[in-house]
CSV table of N, CA and C in Angstrom, one decimal:
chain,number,residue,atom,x,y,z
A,27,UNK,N,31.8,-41.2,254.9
A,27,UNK,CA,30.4,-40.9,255.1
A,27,UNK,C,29.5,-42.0,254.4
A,28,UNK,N,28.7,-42.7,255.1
A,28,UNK,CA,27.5,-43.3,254.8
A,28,UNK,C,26.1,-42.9,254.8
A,29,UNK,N,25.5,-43.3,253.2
A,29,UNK,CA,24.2,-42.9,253.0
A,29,UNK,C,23.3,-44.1,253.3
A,30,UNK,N,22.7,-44.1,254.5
A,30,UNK,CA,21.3,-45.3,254.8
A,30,UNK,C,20.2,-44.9,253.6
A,31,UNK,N,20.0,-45.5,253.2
A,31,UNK,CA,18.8,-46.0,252.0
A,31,UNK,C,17.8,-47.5,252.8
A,32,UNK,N,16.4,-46.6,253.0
A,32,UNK,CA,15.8,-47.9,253.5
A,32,UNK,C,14.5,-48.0,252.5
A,33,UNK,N,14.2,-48.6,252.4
A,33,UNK,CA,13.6,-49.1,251.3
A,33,UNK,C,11.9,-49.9,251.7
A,34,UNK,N,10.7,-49.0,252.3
A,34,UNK,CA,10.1,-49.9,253.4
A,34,UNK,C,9.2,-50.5,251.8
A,35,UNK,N,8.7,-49.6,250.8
A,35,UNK,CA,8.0,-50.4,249.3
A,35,UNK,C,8.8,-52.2,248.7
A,36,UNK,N,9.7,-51.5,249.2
A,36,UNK,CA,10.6,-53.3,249.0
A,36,UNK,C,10.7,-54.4,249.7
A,37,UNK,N,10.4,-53.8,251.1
A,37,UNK,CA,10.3,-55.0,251.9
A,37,UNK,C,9.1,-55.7,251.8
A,38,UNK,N,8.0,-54.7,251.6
A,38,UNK,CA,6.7,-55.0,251.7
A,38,UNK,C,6.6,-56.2,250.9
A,39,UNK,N,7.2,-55.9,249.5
A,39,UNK,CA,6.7,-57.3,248.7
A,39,UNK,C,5.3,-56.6,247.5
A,40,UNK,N,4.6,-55.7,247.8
A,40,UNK,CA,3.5,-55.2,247.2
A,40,UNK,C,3.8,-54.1,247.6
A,41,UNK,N,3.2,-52.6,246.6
A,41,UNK,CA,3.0,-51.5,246.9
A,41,UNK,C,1.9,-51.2,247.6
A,42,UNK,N,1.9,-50.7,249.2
A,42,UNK,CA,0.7,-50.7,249.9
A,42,UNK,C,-0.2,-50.0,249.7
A,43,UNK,N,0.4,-49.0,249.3
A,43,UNK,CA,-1.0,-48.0,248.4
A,43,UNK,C,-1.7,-47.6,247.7
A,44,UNK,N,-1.1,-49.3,246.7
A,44,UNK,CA,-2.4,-49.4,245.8
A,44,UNK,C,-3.4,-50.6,246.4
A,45,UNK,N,-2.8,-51.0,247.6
A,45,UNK,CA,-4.3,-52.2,248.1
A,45,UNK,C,-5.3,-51.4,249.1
A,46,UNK,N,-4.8,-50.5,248.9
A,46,UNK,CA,-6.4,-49.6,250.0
A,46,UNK,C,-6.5,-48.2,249.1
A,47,UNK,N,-8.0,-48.2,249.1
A,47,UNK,CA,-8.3,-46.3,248.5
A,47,UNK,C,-8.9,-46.0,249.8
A,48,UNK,N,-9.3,-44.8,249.4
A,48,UNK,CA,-10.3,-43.6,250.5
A,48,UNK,C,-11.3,-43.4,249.4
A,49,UNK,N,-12.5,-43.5,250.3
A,49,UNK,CA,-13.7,-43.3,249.4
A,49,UNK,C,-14.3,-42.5,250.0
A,50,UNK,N,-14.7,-41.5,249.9
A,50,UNK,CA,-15.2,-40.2,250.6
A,50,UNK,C,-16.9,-40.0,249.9
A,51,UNK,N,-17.4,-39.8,251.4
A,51,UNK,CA,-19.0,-40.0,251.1
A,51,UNK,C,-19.5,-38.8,252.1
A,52,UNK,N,-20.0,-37.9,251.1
A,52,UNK,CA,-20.9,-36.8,252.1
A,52,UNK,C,-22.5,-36.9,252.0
A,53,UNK,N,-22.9,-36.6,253.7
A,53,UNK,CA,-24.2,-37.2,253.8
A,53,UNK,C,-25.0,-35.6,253.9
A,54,UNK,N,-25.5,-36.0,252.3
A,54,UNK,CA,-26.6,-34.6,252.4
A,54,UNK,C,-27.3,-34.0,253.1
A,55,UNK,N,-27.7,-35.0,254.2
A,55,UNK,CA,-28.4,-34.5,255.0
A,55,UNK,C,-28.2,-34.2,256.1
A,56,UNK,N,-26.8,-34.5,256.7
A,56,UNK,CA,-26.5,-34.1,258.0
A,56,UNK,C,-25.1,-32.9,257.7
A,57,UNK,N,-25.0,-33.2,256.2
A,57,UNK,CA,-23.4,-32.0,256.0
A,57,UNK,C,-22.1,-32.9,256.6
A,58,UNK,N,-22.3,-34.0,257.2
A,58,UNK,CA,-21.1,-34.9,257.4
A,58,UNK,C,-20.4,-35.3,256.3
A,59,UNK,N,-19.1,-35.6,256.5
A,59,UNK,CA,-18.0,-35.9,255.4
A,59,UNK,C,-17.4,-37.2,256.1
A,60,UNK,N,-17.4,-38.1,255.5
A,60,UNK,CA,-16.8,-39.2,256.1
A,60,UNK,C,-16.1,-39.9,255.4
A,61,UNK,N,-14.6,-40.5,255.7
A,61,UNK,CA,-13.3,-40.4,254.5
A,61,UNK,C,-13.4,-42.6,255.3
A,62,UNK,N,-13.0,-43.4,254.4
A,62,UNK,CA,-13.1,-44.9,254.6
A,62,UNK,C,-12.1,-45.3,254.2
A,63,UNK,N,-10.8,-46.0,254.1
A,63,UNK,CA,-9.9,-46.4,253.7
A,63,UNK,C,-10.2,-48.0,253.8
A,64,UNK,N,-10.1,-48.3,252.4
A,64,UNK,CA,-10.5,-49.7,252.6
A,64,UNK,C,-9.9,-50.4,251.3
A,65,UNK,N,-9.9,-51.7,251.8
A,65,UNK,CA,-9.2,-52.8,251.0
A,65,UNK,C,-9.7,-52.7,249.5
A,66,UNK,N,-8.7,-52.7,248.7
A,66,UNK,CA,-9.5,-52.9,246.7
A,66,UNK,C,-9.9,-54.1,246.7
A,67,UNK,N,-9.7,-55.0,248.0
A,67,UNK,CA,-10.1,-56.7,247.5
A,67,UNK,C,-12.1,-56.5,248.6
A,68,UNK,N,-12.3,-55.5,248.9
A,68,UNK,CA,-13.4,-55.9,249.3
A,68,UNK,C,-14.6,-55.1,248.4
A,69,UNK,N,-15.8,-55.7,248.2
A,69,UNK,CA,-17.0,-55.7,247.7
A,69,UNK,C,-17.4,-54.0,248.3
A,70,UNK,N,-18.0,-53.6,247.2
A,70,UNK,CA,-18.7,-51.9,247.3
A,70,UNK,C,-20.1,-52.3,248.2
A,71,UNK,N,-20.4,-53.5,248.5
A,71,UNK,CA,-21.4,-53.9,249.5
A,71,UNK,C,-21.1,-53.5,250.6
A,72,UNK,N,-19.8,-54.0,251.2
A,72,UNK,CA,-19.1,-54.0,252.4
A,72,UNK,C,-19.0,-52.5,252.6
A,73,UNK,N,-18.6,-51.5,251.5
A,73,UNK,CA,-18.0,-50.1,251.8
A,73,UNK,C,-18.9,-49.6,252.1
A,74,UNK,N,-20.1,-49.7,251.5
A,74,UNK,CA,-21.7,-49.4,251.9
A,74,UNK,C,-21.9,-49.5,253.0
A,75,UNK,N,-21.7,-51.1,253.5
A,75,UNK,CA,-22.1,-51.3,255.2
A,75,UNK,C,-21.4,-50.6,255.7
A,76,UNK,N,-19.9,-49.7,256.0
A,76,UNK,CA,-19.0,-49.4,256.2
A,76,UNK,C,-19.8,-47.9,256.5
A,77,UNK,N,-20.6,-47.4,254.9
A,77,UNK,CA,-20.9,-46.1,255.0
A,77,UNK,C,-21.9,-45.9,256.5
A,78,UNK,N,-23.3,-46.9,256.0
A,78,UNK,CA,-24.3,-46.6,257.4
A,78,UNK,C,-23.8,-46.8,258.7
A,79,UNK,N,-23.0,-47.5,258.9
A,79,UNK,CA,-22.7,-47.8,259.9
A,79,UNK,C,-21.6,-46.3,260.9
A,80,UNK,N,-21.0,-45.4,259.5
A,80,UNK,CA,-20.5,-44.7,259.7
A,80,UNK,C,-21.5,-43.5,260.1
A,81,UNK,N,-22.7,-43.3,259.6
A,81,UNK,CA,-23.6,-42.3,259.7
A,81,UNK,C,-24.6,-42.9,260.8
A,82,UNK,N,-24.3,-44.2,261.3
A,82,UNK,CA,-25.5,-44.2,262.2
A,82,UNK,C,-26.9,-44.4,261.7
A,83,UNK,N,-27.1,-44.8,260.2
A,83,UNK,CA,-28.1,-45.3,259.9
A,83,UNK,C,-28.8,-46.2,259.4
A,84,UNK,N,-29.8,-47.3,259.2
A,84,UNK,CA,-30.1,-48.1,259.0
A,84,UNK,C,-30.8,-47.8,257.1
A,85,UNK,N,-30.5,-48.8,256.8
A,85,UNK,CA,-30.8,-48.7,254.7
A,85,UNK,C,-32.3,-48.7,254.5
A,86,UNK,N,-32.4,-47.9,254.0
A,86,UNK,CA,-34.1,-47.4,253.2
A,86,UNK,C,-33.8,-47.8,251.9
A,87,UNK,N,-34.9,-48.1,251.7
A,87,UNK,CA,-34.9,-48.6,249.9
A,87,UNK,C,-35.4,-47.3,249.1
A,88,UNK,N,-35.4,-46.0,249.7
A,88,UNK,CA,-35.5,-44.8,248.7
A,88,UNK,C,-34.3,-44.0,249.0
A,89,UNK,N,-33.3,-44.5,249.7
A,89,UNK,CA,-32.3,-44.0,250.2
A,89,UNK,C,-31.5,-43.9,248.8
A,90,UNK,N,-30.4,-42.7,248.4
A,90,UNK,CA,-29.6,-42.6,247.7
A,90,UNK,C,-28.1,-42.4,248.0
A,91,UNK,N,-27.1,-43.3,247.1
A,91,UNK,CA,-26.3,-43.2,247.0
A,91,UNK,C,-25.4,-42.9,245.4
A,92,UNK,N,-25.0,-41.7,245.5
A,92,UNK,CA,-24.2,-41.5,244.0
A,92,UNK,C,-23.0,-41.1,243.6
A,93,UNK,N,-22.5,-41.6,242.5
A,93,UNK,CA,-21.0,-40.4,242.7
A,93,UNK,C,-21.0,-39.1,242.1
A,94,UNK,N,-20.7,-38.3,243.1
A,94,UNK,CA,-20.6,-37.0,242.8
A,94,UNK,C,-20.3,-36.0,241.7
A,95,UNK,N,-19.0,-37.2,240.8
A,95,UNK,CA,-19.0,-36.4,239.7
A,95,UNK,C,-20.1,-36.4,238.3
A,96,UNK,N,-21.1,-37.7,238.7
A,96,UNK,CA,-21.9,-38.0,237.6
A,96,UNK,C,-23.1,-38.4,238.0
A,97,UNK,N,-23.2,-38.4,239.6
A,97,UNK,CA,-24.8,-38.9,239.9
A,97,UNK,C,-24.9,-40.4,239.7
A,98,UNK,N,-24.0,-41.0,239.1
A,98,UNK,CA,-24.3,-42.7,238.4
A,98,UNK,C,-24.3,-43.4,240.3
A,99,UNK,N,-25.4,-44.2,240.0
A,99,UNK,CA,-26.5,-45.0,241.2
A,99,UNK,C,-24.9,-45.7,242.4
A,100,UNK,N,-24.5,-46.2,242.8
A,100,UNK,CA,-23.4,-46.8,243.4
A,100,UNK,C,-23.6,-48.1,243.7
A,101,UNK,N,-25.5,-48.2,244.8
A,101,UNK,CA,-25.4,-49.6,245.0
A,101,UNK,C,-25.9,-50.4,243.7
A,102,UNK,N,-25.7,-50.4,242.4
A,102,UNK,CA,-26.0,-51.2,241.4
A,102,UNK,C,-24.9,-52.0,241.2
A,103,UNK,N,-23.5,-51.5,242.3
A,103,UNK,CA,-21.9,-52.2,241.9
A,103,UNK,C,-22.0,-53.0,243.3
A,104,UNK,N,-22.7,-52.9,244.3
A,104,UNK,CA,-22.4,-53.9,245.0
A,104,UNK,C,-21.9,-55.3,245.2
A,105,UNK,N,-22.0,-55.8,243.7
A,105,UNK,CA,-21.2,-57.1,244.1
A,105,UNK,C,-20.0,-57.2,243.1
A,106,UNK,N,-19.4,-56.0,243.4
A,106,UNK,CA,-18.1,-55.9,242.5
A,106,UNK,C,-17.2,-55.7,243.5
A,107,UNK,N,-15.7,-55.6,243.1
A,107,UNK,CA,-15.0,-55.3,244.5
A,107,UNK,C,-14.9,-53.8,243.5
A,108,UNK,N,-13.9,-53.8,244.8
A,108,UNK,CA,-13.7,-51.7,244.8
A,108,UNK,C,-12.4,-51.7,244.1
A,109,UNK,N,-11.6,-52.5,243.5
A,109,UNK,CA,-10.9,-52.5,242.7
A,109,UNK,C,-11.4,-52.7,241.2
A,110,UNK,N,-12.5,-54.0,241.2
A,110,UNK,CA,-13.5,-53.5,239.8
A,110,UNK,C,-13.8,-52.2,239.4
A,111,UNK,N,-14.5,-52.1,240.4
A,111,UNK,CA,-15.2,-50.8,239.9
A,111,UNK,C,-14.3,-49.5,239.5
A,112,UNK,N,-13.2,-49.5,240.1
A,112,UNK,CA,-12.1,-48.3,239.9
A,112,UNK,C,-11.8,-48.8,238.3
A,113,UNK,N,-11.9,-50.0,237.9
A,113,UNK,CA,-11.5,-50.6,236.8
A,113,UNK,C,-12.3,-50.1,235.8
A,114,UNK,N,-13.9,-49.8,236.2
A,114,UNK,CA,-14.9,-49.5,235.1
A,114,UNK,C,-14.0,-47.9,235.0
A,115,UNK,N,-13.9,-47.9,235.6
A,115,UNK,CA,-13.7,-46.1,235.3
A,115,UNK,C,-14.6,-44.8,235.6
A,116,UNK,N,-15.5,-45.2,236.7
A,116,UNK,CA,-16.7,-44.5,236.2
A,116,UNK,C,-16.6,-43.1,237.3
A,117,UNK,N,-16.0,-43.4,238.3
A,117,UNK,CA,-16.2,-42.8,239.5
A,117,UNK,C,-14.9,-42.5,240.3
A,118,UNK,N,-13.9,-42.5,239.6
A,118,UNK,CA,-12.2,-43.2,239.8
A,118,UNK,C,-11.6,-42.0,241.3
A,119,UNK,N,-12.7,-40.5,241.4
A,119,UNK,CA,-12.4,-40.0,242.8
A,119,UNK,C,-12.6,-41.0,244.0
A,120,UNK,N,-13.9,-41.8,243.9
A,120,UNK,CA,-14.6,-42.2,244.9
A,120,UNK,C,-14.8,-41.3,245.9
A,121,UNK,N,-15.3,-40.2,245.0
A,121,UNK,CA,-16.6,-39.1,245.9
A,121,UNK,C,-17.6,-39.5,245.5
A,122,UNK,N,-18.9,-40.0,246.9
A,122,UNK,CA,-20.0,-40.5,246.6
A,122,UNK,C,-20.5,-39.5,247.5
A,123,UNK,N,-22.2,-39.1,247.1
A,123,UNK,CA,-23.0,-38.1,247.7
A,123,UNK,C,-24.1,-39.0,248.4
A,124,UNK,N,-24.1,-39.6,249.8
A,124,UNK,CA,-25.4,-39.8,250.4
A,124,UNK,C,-26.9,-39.1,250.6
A,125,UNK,N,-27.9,-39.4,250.1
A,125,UNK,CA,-29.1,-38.7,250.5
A,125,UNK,C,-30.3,-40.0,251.3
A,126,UNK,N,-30.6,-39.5,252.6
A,126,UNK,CA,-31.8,-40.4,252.8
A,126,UNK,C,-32.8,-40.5,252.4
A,127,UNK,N,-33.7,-41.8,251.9
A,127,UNK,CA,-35.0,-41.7,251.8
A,127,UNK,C,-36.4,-41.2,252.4
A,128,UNK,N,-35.9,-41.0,253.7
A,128,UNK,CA,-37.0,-40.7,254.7
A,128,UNK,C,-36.4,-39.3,255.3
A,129,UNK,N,-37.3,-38.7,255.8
A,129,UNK,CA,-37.0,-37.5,256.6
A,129,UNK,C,-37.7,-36.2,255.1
A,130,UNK,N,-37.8,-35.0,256.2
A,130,UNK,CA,-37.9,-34.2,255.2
A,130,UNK,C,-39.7,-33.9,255.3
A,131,UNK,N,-40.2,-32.5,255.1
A,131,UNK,CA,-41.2,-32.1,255.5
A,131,UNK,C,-41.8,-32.5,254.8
């Protein structure tokens, strides 16, 4: 009897699941949940563009983004990658809570 052992983390060369997270961002205002899997080598700029683009909306400068567990601002990391920032520690679910600037009676 033969046991096959395949080994696909070895072939790889790198463990692939530490070079992409999910960063999950709910948009307060429409109750959408929208999950991003994206590279640790790219900029929280990019995940941002990633976000509106996901919601269909264009960037307001009263517009909020935060993480969920602490409120702390998000786009103040945009020129960090998303591996930095996992590095600060600050936000390490990457649950961020979207709110628009505009709209609203």
């Amino acid at each position: 009897m033969t046991t096959a052992h395949t080994h696909h983390e070895d072939t790889a060369g790198d463990r692939p699941h530490e070079r992409t997270r999910v960063v999950t961002v709910d948009n307060r205002d429409s109750g959408d949940t929208v999950r991003l899997r994206r590279e640790v080598s790219e900029t929280i700029e990019s995940v941002i563009r990633a976000v509106y683009e996901e919601f269909r909306r264009s960037r307001d400068p009263e517009d909020r983004l935060v993480c969920r567990r602490n409120g702390q601002d998000v786009f103040q990391f945009a020129g960090v990658t998303l591996e930095e920032y996992l590095r600060q520690g600050d936000c390490q679910d990457l649950h961020w809570s979207f709110t628009g600037g505009t709209g609203g009676a």
